[in-house]
Short mmCIF file of C-alpha atoms and ligand atoms in Angstrom, two decimals:
data_model
loop_
_atom_site.label_atom_id
_atom_site.label_comp_id
_atom_site.label_asym_id
_atom_site.label_seq_id
_atom_site.Cartn_x
_atom_site.Cartn_y
_atom_site.Cartn_z
CA MET K 157 104.05 107.70 78.38
CA SER K 158 104.06 105.71 75.11
CA ALA K 159 100.79 105.00 73.24
CA PHE K 160 101.10 101.33 74.21
CA VAL K 161 101.25 102.10 77.95
CA ASP K 162 98.70 104.89 77.63
CA ASN K 163 96.07 102.62 76.03
CA ILE K 164 96.42 99.94 78.66
CA MET K 165 96.42 102.41 81.55
CA THR K 166 93.31 104.20 80.27
CA ASP K 167 91.42 100.90 80.36
CA VAL K 168 92.86 99.91 83.74
CA LYS K 169 91.82 103.24 85.28
CA ASN K 170 88.31 103.06 83.79
CA VAL K 171 87.64 99.55 84.97
CA ASN K 172 89.35 99.85 88.38
CA GLN K 173 88.33 103.29 89.58
CA ALA K 174 89.64 104.76 92.85
CA GLU K 175 92.45 102.20 93.14
CA PRO K 176 95.56 104.43 92.77
CA GLU K 177 98.04 101.94 94.26
CA PHE K 178 96.85 99.26 91.82
CA HIS K 179 97.23 101.69 88.89
CA GLN K 180 100.76 102.54 90.09
CA ALA K 181 101.80 98.88 90.30
CA VAL K 182 100.32 98.01 86.90
CA GLN K 183 101.88 101.02 85.18
CA GLU K 184 105.38 100.14 86.36
CA VAL K 185 105.03 96.57 85.09
CA VAL K 186 103.45 97.55 81.75
CA GLU K 187 106.21 100.11 81.10
CA SER K 188 108.84 97.44 81.74
CA LEU K 189 107.13 94.93 79.46
CA GLU K 190 106.88 97.11 76.35
CA PRO K 191 110.07 95.67 74.75
CA VAL K 192 108.93 92.13 75.57
CA ILE K 193 105.55 92.58 73.90
CA GLU K 194 107.31 94.09 70.85
CA ARG K 195 109.46 90.96 70.50
CA HIS K 196 106.60 88.56 71.24
CA PRO K 197 103.49 89.45 69.23
CA GLU K 198 101.95 86.13 70.33
CA TYR K 199 101.49 87.56 73.84
CA LYS K 200 99.67 90.54 72.41
CA GLU K 201 97.39 88.35 70.32
CA ALA K 202 96.53 86.15 73.31
CA LYS K 203 95.85 89.32 75.40
CA ILE K 204 98.22 88.06 78.07
CA LEU K 205 98.68 91.52 79.61
CA GLU K 206 94.96 92.27 79.71
CA ARG K 207 94.33 88.87 81.29
CA ILE K 208 97.15 89.11 83.84
CA ILE K 209 95.83 92.48 85.05
CA GLU K 210 92.41 91.02 85.89
CA PRO K 211 92.28 88.88 89.08
CA GLU K 212 90.98 85.35 88.54
CA ARG K 213 88.72 85.75 91.59
CA VAL K 214 88.02 88.34 94.32
CA ILE K 215 86.32 87.33 97.57
CA MET K 216 84.91 89.99 99.94
CA PHE K 217 83.19 89.14 103.17
CA ARG K 218 81.80 90.38 106.49
CA VAL K 219 83.88 89.74 109.63
CA PRO K 220 81.69 90.27 112.73
CA TRP K 221 83.21 89.85 116.22
CA VAL K 222 82.57 90.95 119.79
CA ASP K 223 85.08 93.16 121.64
CA ASN K 224 85.97 92.94 125.34
CA ALA K 225 83.25 95.45 126.26
CA GLY K 226 80.64 93.17 124.67
CA VAL K 227 80.16 95.52 121.72
CA VAL K 228 79.65 93.98 118.26
CA GLN K 229 82.27 95.09 115.71
CA VAL K 230 82.11 94.60 111.95
CA ASN K 231 85.15 94.54 109.67
CA ARG K 232 85.58 93.68 106.02
CA GLY K 233 87.62 90.69 104.86
CA PHE K 234 89.18 90.10 101.43
CA ARG K 235 91.07 87.51 99.44
CA VAL K 236 92.26 88.38 95.94
CA GLU K 237 93.12 85.16 94.06
CA PHE K 238 95.03 86.83 91.29
CA ASN K 239 96.81 84.28 89.15
CA SER K 240 97.25 80.49 89.40
CA ALA K 241 99.15 79.84 86.14
CA ILE K 242 102.25 78.44 87.86
CA GLY K 243 100.89 77.17 91.20
CA PRO K 244 98.34 77.61 94.00
CA TYR K 245 97.62 81.24 94.95
CA LYS K 246 100.19 82.38 97.49
CA GLY K 247 100.58 85.70 99.29
CA GLY K 248 100.09 87.32 102.67
CA LEU K 249 97.18 88.56 104.73
CA ARG K 250 97.36 92.18 105.92
CA PHE K 251 95.44 93.53 108.91
CA HIS K 252 95.62 97.33 108.87
CA PRO K 253 92.97 100.09 108.86
CA SER K 254 94.22 101.28 105.44
CA VAL K 255 93.34 97.95 103.77
CA ASN K 256 90.89 98.17 100.88
CA LEU K 257 90.40 96.33 97.61
CA GLY K 258 92.79 98.57 95.62
CA ILE K 259 95.66 98.05 98.09
CA LEU K 260 95.18 94.27 98.03
CA LYS K 261 94.98 94.22 94.24
CA PHE K 262 98.28 96.10 94.01
CA LEU K 263 99.87 93.64 96.42
CA GLY K 264 98.35 90.58 94.72
CA PHE K 265 99.47 91.80 91.31
CA GLU K 266 103.06 92.32 92.50
CA GLN K 267 102.95 88.91 94.12
CA ILE K 268 102.44 87.14 90.76
CA PHE K 269 105.81 88.29 89.43
CA LYS K 270 107.62 87.98 92.76
CA ASN K 271 106.50 84.39 93.22
CA SER K 272 107.51 83.57 89.68
CA LEU K 273 110.99 85.01 90.33
CA THR K 274 111.54 82.65 93.28
CA THR K 275 111.60 79.73 90.79
CA LEU K 276 109.08 77.90 93.05
CA PRO K 277 105.61 76.80 91.84
CA MET K 278 103.44 79.51 93.41
CA GLY K 279 100.69 81.66 91.91
CA GLY K 280 99.87 85.15 93.18
CA GLY K 281 97.29 86.23 95.77
CA LYS K 282 96.83 88.63 98.68
CA GLY K 283 94.18 89.24 101.32
CA GLY K 284 93.42 90.81 104.65
CA SER K 285 91.12 93.11 106.51
CA ASP K 286 90.71 96.71 107.65
CA PHE K 287 90.91 95.39 111.24
CA ASP K 288 93.50 97.24 113.37
CA PRO K 289 95.30 94.90 115.81
CA HIS K 290 96.96 97.86 117.59
CA GLY K 291 95.59 98.30 121.09
CA LYS K 292 93.52 95.08 120.99
CA THR K 293 93.98 92.37 123.61
CA ASP K 294 95.07 88.86 122.64
CA ASP K 295 91.48 87.67 123.25
CA GLU K 296 90.06 90.26 120.88
CA VAL K 297 92.64 89.41 118.20
CA MET K 298 91.74 85.73 118.62
CA ARG K 299 88.00 86.33 118.23
CA PHE K 300 88.62 88.44 115.15
CA CYS K 301 90.94 85.84 113.58
CA GLN K 302 88.42 83.07 114.25
CA SER K 303 85.63 85.04 112.60
CA PHE K 304 87.88 85.91 109.64
CA MET K 305 88.81 82.24 109.11
CA SER K 306 85.17 81.13 109.52
CA GLU K 307 84.62 82.52 106.03
CA LEU K 308 88.09 82.24 104.47
CA PHE K 309 88.41 78.50 105.19
CA ARG K 310 86.05 77.52 102.36
CA HIS K 311 88.21 79.32 99.76
CA ILE K 312 91.71 78.07 100.66
CA GLY K 313 93.49 74.69 100.67
CA PRO K 314 97.00 73.23 100.32
CA ASN K 315 96.58 72.92 96.54
CA THR K 316 94.32 75.94 96.05
CA ASP K 317 95.42 78.97 98.04
CA VAL K 318 97.95 79.19 100.88
CA PRO K 319 97.99 82.60 102.66
CA ALA K 320 100.83 83.88 104.90
CA GLY K 321 101.43 86.92 107.14
CA ASP K 322 102.00 90.55 106.22
CA ILE K 323 101.55 93.86 108.08
CA GLY K 324 99.64 93.19 111.31
CA VAL K 325 99.69 89.41 110.80
CA GLY K 326 102.52 87.60 112.59
CA GLY K 327 102.90 84.30 114.43
CA ARG K 328 100.09 85.06 116.90
CA GLU K 329 97.49 85.73 114.20
CA ILE K 330 98.61 82.80 112.01
CA GLY K 331 98.21 80.52 115.06
CA PHE K 332 94.66 81.68 115.81
CA MET K 333 93.63 81.33 112.15
CA PHE K 334 95.24 77.90 111.78
CA GLY K 335 93.41 76.66 114.90
CA GLN K 336 90.06 77.78 113.53
CA TYR K 337 90.71 76.27 110.08
CA LYS K 338 91.63 72.92 111.65
CA LYS K 339 88.46 72.93 113.73
CA LEU K 340 86.21 73.73 110.77
CA GLN K 341 87.82 71.34 108.28
CA ASN K 342 88.84 68.62 110.72
CA ALA K 343 92.13 68.47 108.83
CA PHE K 344 95.71 69.30 109.82
CA GLU K 345 97.12 70.57 106.55
CA GLY K 346 99.53 73.23 105.30
CA ILE K 347 97.00 75.97 104.48
CA LEU K 348 98.97 78.83 106.00
CA THR K 349 102.70 79.56 106.15
CA GLY K 350 104.50 81.34 108.96
CA LYS K 351 103.26 78.69 111.38
CA GLY K 352 104.86 77.98 114.78
CA LEU K 353 107.93 75.73 114.69
CA GLY K 354 106.24 73.01 116.74
CA TRP K 355 103.28 72.64 114.37
CA GLY K 356 104.50 72.75 110.78
CA GLY K 357 106.39 76.05 110.57
CA SER K 358 109.78 76.35 108.89
CA LEU K 359 112.96 77.49 110.54
CA ILE K 360 114.13 80.84 109.09
CA ARG K 361 110.60 81.82 107.88
CA PRO K 362 110.36 84.71 110.39
CA GLU K 363 113.83 85.92 109.33
CA ALA K 364 113.42 85.27 105.60
CA THR K 365 112.12 88.55 104.18
CA GLY K 366 114.59 90.72 106.07
CA TYR K 367 117.54 88.37 105.47
CA GLY K 368 116.60 88.05 101.79
CA CYS K 369 116.43 91.82 101.35
CA VAL K 370 119.97 92.14 102.73
CA TYR K 371 121.23 89.17 100.65
CA PHE K 372 119.85 90.91 97.55
CA ALA K 373 121.57 94.18 98.52
CA GLU K 374 124.79 92.22 99.09
CA GLU K 375 124.60 90.87 95.51
CA MET K 376 124.05 94.39 94.15
CA LEU K 377 127.01 95.67 96.19
CA LYS K 378 129.19 92.86 94.83
CA THR K 379 128.66 94.14 91.27
CA GLN K 380 130.63 97.21 92.46
CA LYS K 381 133.13 95.11 94.43
CA LYS K 382 131.65 96.39 97.73
CA SER K 383 130.34 94.64 100.86
CA PHE K 384 128.28 95.62 103.91
CA ASP K 385 131.38 95.72 106.07
CA GLY K 386 131.59 99.17 107.66
CA LEU K 387 128.56 100.60 105.83
CA ARG K 388 125.97 102.80 107.55
CA VAL K 389 122.39 101.71 106.96
CA ALA K 390 118.94 103.29 107.40
CA VAL K 391 116.02 100.90 108.01
CA SER K 392 112.41 102.06 108.14
CA GLY K 393 109.79 100.20 110.16
CA SER K 394 110.46 98.03 113.19
CA GLY K 395 108.22 95.07 112.38
CA ASN K 396 109.10 91.62 111.11
CA VAL K 397 110.99 92.64 107.96
CA ALA K 398 112.85 95.55 109.56
CA GLN K 399 113.92 93.49 112.59
CA TYR K 400 115.61 90.72 110.60
CA ALA K 401 117.05 93.03 107.95
CA THR K 402 118.74 94.82 110.85
CA GLN K 403 120.05 91.56 112.30
CA LYS K 404 121.51 90.44 108.97
CA VAL K 405 123.20 93.82 108.36
CA ASN K 406 124.80 93.50 111.81
CA GLN K 407 126.01 89.97 110.98
CA LEU K 408 127.60 91.24 107.75
CA GLY K 409 129.50 94.01 109.56
CA GLY K 410 127.23 96.96 108.70
CA LYS K 411 125.72 99.41 111.18
CA VAL K 412 121.97 100.21 111.30
CA ILE K 413 121.55 103.79 112.50
CA THR K 414 117.78 104.29 112.23
CA MET K 415 114.49 102.44 112.66
CA SER K 416 110.90 103.74 112.82
CA ASP K 417 107.24 103.00 113.43
CA SER K 418 104.09 104.81 112.36
CA SER K 419 104.59 107.39 115.16
CA GLY K 420 108.24 108.40 114.59
CA TYR K 421 111.86 107.34 114.18
CA ILE K 422 115.05 106.93 116.21
CA ILE K 423 118.64 107.75 115.29
CA ASP K 424 121.21 105.74 117.22
CA GLN K 425 124.75 106.45 116.11
CA ASN K 426 125.97 103.49 118.20
CA GLY K 427 124.14 101.08 115.91
CA ILE K 428 121.05 98.98 116.69
CA SER K 429 122.77 95.72 117.56
CA GLY K 430 123.39 93.38 120.50
CA GLU K 431 121.22 94.22 123.51
CA ARG K 432 119.72 97.16 121.59
CA TRP K 433 118.41 94.83 118.88
CA ASP K 434 117.14 92.44 121.60
CA TYR K 435 115.29 95.39 123.13
CA ILE K 436 113.55 96.14 119.79
CA MET K 437 112.49 92.47 119.52
CA ASP K 438 110.94 92.51 122.99
CA LEU K 439 109.41 95.97 122.55
CA LYS K 440 107.71 95.17 119.23
CA ASN K 441 106.91 91.44 119.50
CA VAL K 442 106.14 90.99 123.20
CA ARG K 443 105.24 94.32 124.79
CA ARG K 444 103.90 95.75 121.51
CA GLY K 445 105.10 99.25 122.49
CA ARG K 446 106.23 102.37 120.54
CA ILE K 447 109.75 103.00 119.22
CA GLN K 448 109.98 106.19 121.27
CA GLU K 449 110.60 103.94 124.30
CA TYR K 450 113.89 102.79 122.70
CA ALA K 451 115.13 106.39 122.61
CA GLU K 452 114.17 106.86 126.25
CA LYS K 453 115.94 103.64 127.26
CA PHE K 454 119.20 104.24 125.34
CA GLY K 455 119.27 108.04 125.34
CA CYS K 456 119.35 108.53 121.56
CA GLU K 457 117.48 110.89 119.24
CA TYR K 458 113.72 110.43 118.63
CA HIS K 459 111.68 112.41 116.13
CA LYS K 460 107.93 112.32 115.64
CA GLY K 461 106.53 111.62 112.19
CA ALA K 462 108.33 110.62 108.98
CA GLY K 463 111.95 111.64 108.22
CA VAL K 464 113.90 108.45 108.61
CA TRP K 465 115.57 109.06 105.21
CA ASN K 466 117.16 112.33 106.22
CA THR K 467 120.22 110.62 107.69
CA LYS K 468 123.78 110.17 106.47
CA VAL K 469 123.88 106.56 105.31
CA ASP K 470 125.35 104.41 102.52
CA VAL K 471 122.43 102.01 102.20
CA ALA K 472 118.66 102.46 102.66
CA LEU K 473 116.31 99.55 103.40
CA PRO K 474 112.66 100.68 103.33
CA CYS K 475 110.85 97.97 105.33
CA ALA K 476 107.59 99.61 106.51
CA THR K 477 104.88 100.25 103.90
CA GLN K 478 103.96 101.43 100.40
CA ASN K 479 104.95 104.91 99.17
CA GLU K 480 106.93 105.72 102.31
CA LEU K 481 110.04 106.91 100.39
CA GLN K 482 109.16 109.93 98.27
CA ILE K 483 111.07 112.17 95.90
CA ASP K 484 112.35 114.54 98.61
CA ASP K 485 113.52 111.55 100.62
CA ALA K 486 115.36 110.17 97.58
CA LYS K 487 117.05 113.54 97.05
CA ALA K 488 118.07 113.69 100.72
CA LEU K 489 119.50 110.17 100.57
CA ILE K 490 121.55 110.84 97.44
CA LYS K 491 122.78 114.15 98.85
CA ASN K 492 123.92 112.30 101.96
CA GLY K 493 125.89 109.78 99.89
CA CYS K 494 123.52 106.80 99.78
CA PHE K 495 124.35 104.50 96.84
CA CYS K 496 122.21 101.39 97.43
CA VAL K 497 118.48 100.93 98.14
CA SER K 498 116.92 97.49 98.64
CA GLU K 499 113.14 97.38 99.17
CA GLY K 500 112.08 95.13 102.07
CA ALA K 501 108.52 96.48 101.89
CA ASN K 502 106.19 96.27 98.89
CA MET K 503 106.34 99.36 96.63
CA PRO K 504 107.76 101.61 99.38
CA THR K 505 109.38 103.96 96.84
CA THR K 506 107.18 106.28 94.76
CA PRO K 507 107.67 106.20 90.95
CA GLU K 508 109.33 109.67 90.93
CA ALA K 509 111.77 108.54 93.63
CA VAL K 510 112.54 105.30 91.73
CA ASP K 511 113.29 107.32 88.58
CA PHE K 512 115.53 109.64 90.57
CA PHE K 513 117.51 106.73 91.97
CA LEU K 514 117.89 105.16 88.52
CA GLU K 515 119.00 108.48 86.98
CA ASN K 516 121.62 108.77 89.72
CA LYS K 517 122.90 105.23 89.08
CA THR K 518 121.91 104.11 92.58
CA LEU K 519 121.89 100.33 93.01
CA PHE K 520 118.11 99.94 93.33
CA GLY K 521 116.53 96.57 94.22
CA PRO K 522 112.73 96.62 93.75
CA GLY K 523 110.59 94.81 96.34
CA LYS K 524 109.41 92.23 93.84
CA ALA K 525 112.96 90.87 93.74
CA ALA K 526 114.51 92.11 97.00
CA ASN K 527 111.74 90.99 99.38
CA ALA K 528 110.94 87.71 97.61
CA GLY K 529 112.86 85.78 100.28
CA GLY K 530 109.78 85.72 102.51
CA VAL K 531 107.51 84.01 100.04
CA ALA K 532 110.37 81.81 98.83
CA THR K 533 110.77 80.46 102.34
CA SER K 534 106.99 80.09 102.58
CA GLY K 535 107.34 77.89 99.48
CA LEU K 536 110.00 75.90 101.34
CA GLU K 537 107.60 75.59 104.30
CA MET K 538 104.95 74.19 101.92
CA SER K 539 107.45 71.63 100.57
CA GLN K 540 108.39 70.52 104.10
CA ASN K 541 104.68 70.22 105.04
CA SER K 542 104.00 68.07 101.96
CA MET K 543 106.97 65.82 102.71
CA ARG K 544 106.16 65.84 106.46
CA LEU K 545 109.73 66.65 107.44
CA SER K 546 111.73 69.65 108.67
CA TRP K 547 114.97 70.98 107.28
CA THR K 548 117.60 72.45 109.60
CA ARG K 549 118.16 76.16 110.01
CA GLU K 550 121.34 75.94 107.93
CA GLU K 551 119.60 74.05 105.12
CA VAL K 552 116.77 76.58 104.85
CA ASP K 553 119.10 79.57 105.08
CA GLU K 554 121.34 78.10 102.40
CA LYS K 555 118.34 77.56 100.08
CA LEU K 556 117.09 81.11 100.78
CA HIS K 557 120.53 82.55 100.05
CA ARG K 558 120.77 80.59 96.79
CA ILE K 559 117.30 81.73 95.70
CA MET K 560 118.18 85.38 96.36
CA ARG K 561 121.38 85.04 94.30
CA GLU K 562 119.38 83.43 91.49
CA ILE K 563 116.76 86.18 91.56
CA HIS K 564 119.55 88.75 91.31
CA THR K 565 121.05 86.94 88.33
CA ALA K 566 117.63 86.51 86.63
CA ALA K 567 116.82 90.22 87.03
CA ILE K 568 120.17 91.48 85.80
CA THR K 569 120.20 89.06 82.85
CA ALA K 570 116.68 90.02 81.70
CA ALA K 571 117.50 93.73 82.06
CA ASP K 572 120.55 93.22 79.84
CA LYS K 573 118.71 91.14 77.26
CA TYR K 574 115.89 93.66 76.86
CA GLY K 575 118.08 96.74 76.58
CA SER K 576 118.18 98.21 80.11
CA PRO K 577 121.45 97.01 81.64
CA GLY K 578 121.67 97.49 85.41
CA ASN K 579 117.95 98.28 85.73
CA TYR K 580 116.68 95.78 88.31
CA VAL K 581 113.13 97.21 88.12
CA LYS K 582 112.72 96.30 84.46
CA GLY K 583 114.73 93.09 84.85
CA ALA K 584 112.59 91.77 87.73
CA ASN K 585 109.33 92.60 85.97
CA ILE K 586 110.43 90.94 82.72
CA ALA K 587 111.93 87.80 84.29
CA GLY K 588 108.88 87.34 86.54
CA PHE K 589 106.44 87.94 83.69
CA LEU K 590 107.93 85.55 81.11
CA LYS K 591 107.41 82.37 83.13
CA VAL K 592 103.79 83.25 83.98
CA ALA K 593 103.02 84.39 80.41
CA ASN K 594 104.40 81.16 78.94
CA ALA K 595 102.36 79.07 81.40
CA MET K 596 99.24 81.02 80.46
CA MET K 597 99.96 80.47 76.75
CA ASP K 598 100.33 76.71 77.37
CA GLN K 599 97.08 76.52 79.34
CA GLY K 600 94.86 78.20 76.76
CA ILE K 601 92.26 80.95 77.19
CA VAL K 602 90.98 80.27 80.72
P1 LIG L 786 104.80 94.43 110.48
O1 LIG L 786 103.37 94.66 110.78
O2 LIG L 786 105.57 93.42 111.24
O3 LIG L 786 105.61 95.81 110.59
C1 LIG L 786 105.26 96.93 109.85
C2 LIG L 786 106.12 98.10 110.28
O4 LIG L 786 105.88 99.20 109.42
C3 LIG L 786 105.80 98.58 111.69
O5 LIG L 786 106.96 99.13 112.26
C4 LIG L 786 104.75 99.66 111.43
O6 LIG L 786 104.64 100.62 112.46
C5 LIG L 786 105.27 100.27 110.15
N1 LIG L 786 104.17 100.83 109.36
C6 LIG L 786 103.09 100.15 108.90
N2 LIG L 786 102.27 100.99 108.24
C7 LIG L 786 102.83 102.19 108.31
C8 LIG L 786 102.49 103.46 107.82
N3 LIG L 786 101.35 103.65 107.14
N4 LIG L 786 103.33 104.49 108.06
C9 LIG L 786 104.48 104.30 108.75
N5 LIG L 786 104.87 103.13 109.25
C10 LIG L 786 104.06 102.10 109.02
O7 LIG L 786 104.84 94.11 108.90
P2 LIG L 786 105.99 93.42 108.04
O8 LIG L 786 107.32 93.77 108.61
O9 LIG L 786 105.63 92.00 107.88
O10 LIG L 786 105.79 94.11 106.61
C11 LIG L 786 106.47 95.32 106.25
C12 LIG L 786 106.46 95.48 104.74
O11 LIG L 786 107.12 94.34 104.14
C13 LIG L 786 105.08 95.53 104.09
O12 LIG L 786 105.14 96.36 102.94
C14 LIG L 786 104.85 94.09 103.64
O13 LIG L 786 103.91 94.00 102.58
C15 LIG L 786 106.26 93.75 103.18
N6 LIG L 786 106.55 92.32 103.09
C16 LIG L 786 106.43 91.52 104.19
C17 LIG L 786 106.73 90.17 104.10
C18 LIG L 786 106.74 89.29 105.29
O14 LIG L 786 107.21 88.15 105.16
N7 LIG L 786 106.30 89.74 106.47
C19 LIG L 786 107.09 89.57 102.81
C20 LIG L 786 107.28 90.52 101.72
C21 LIG L 786 106.98 91.83 101.88
P3 LIG L 786 103.45 100.48 113.55
O15 LIG L 786 103.79 99.30 114.39
O16 LIG L 786 103.46 101.78 114.27
O17 LIG L 786 102.18 100.26 112.77
#
């Protein structure tokens, strides 16, 4: 670690104790930005890095609700409003027992650069709760969402902060929260994205993160004159991002062999497409069951626990959660011939595994760039809400596709310009940072 990075990280660790995921996210960005700060002493003087690392505002609140047995439950709610230099705070809400302030700060920090890369006017934020929707009835989820929004509503607004979904927050949860916001504010306005199609949602928003991740991988493959046609693909997770990444791979002629959930993973050499993909959609979005049931239905392999990366594939799409792809997984993938990794999830690959991929000249698309399609399409949903009109499926998909191509170009160009050709990690961090840093310079010390 250079003295520059070391100094910043010592301060970050002192001030933000017991937040390892936040430290990890900051360190990766700071390492990438070293050559930028060297060329731009004005950023150093204005303490842009020190300011960007500190959230503008953090809100923490109690979320009390009553379960079906009449027992009072108490969860903790959060919203981290990280940076509004280029637009209203924008980023998802995560409902998962692992949620804590450090996790949301890592996600909110990443979101700043990702949103900047989309070219749309969106600042960075993230929020959520340690509530676990698994095993809860729809009524319980509704009561929780109403209680959560009973506090959050006073902090958000169409020009202030516009949350979206993330792990554990899909169309059902967005609907319940939107209903409660509307009741409290007596206003029908675009304060959440990922809404239902009949009440302000955008076509392609559910598909956007998964499609975007595959579009980004497609651009990386093109640099080596390759395409998805005939490639074998491993996907982790079986939630929103994983489902639509799988669909897009199928459309482009690839074959998804594996998917997973937090209990285990399946290997289906026939490919998860057609009625098999339909089955996953019903299993995960309607019946809310476990992936093991897929193996029982179609007679393929099922393994408990992690291990989805130990398969012979050409492309890996980690689409579940942070730090799910570790150094041994990276080694197994490379040994099995994998040459392209595109992150659908946020920070799914550990720093050692990222380094290993880069050393082995793997095409590696970091989440900040590769999964930006979700928030980009959220930005398109905001535009449609403001204009009170709806674009067609083709129009939104075309805009999403163009944005993903532009992000790819921006990342590769910045990587080249700052001395790390082909390194999408550095390129995405630098390209995302410059726009936010310049806006902060223009707006003075605030
Ligand atoms: P979902 O809740 O729809 O799905 C998450 C999937 O990951 C599920 O299959 C879940 O399994 C699995 N998973 C979650 N936590 C763990 C864990 N600790 N270990 C193993 N598996 C786990 O979430 P999304 O698909 O929306 O999000 C997935 C990732 O993509 C996250 O990192 C998110 O931040 C990122 N992302 C999402 C965007 C979006 O638009 N939705 C946008 C950009 C990034 P199980 O059901 O068993 O819990």
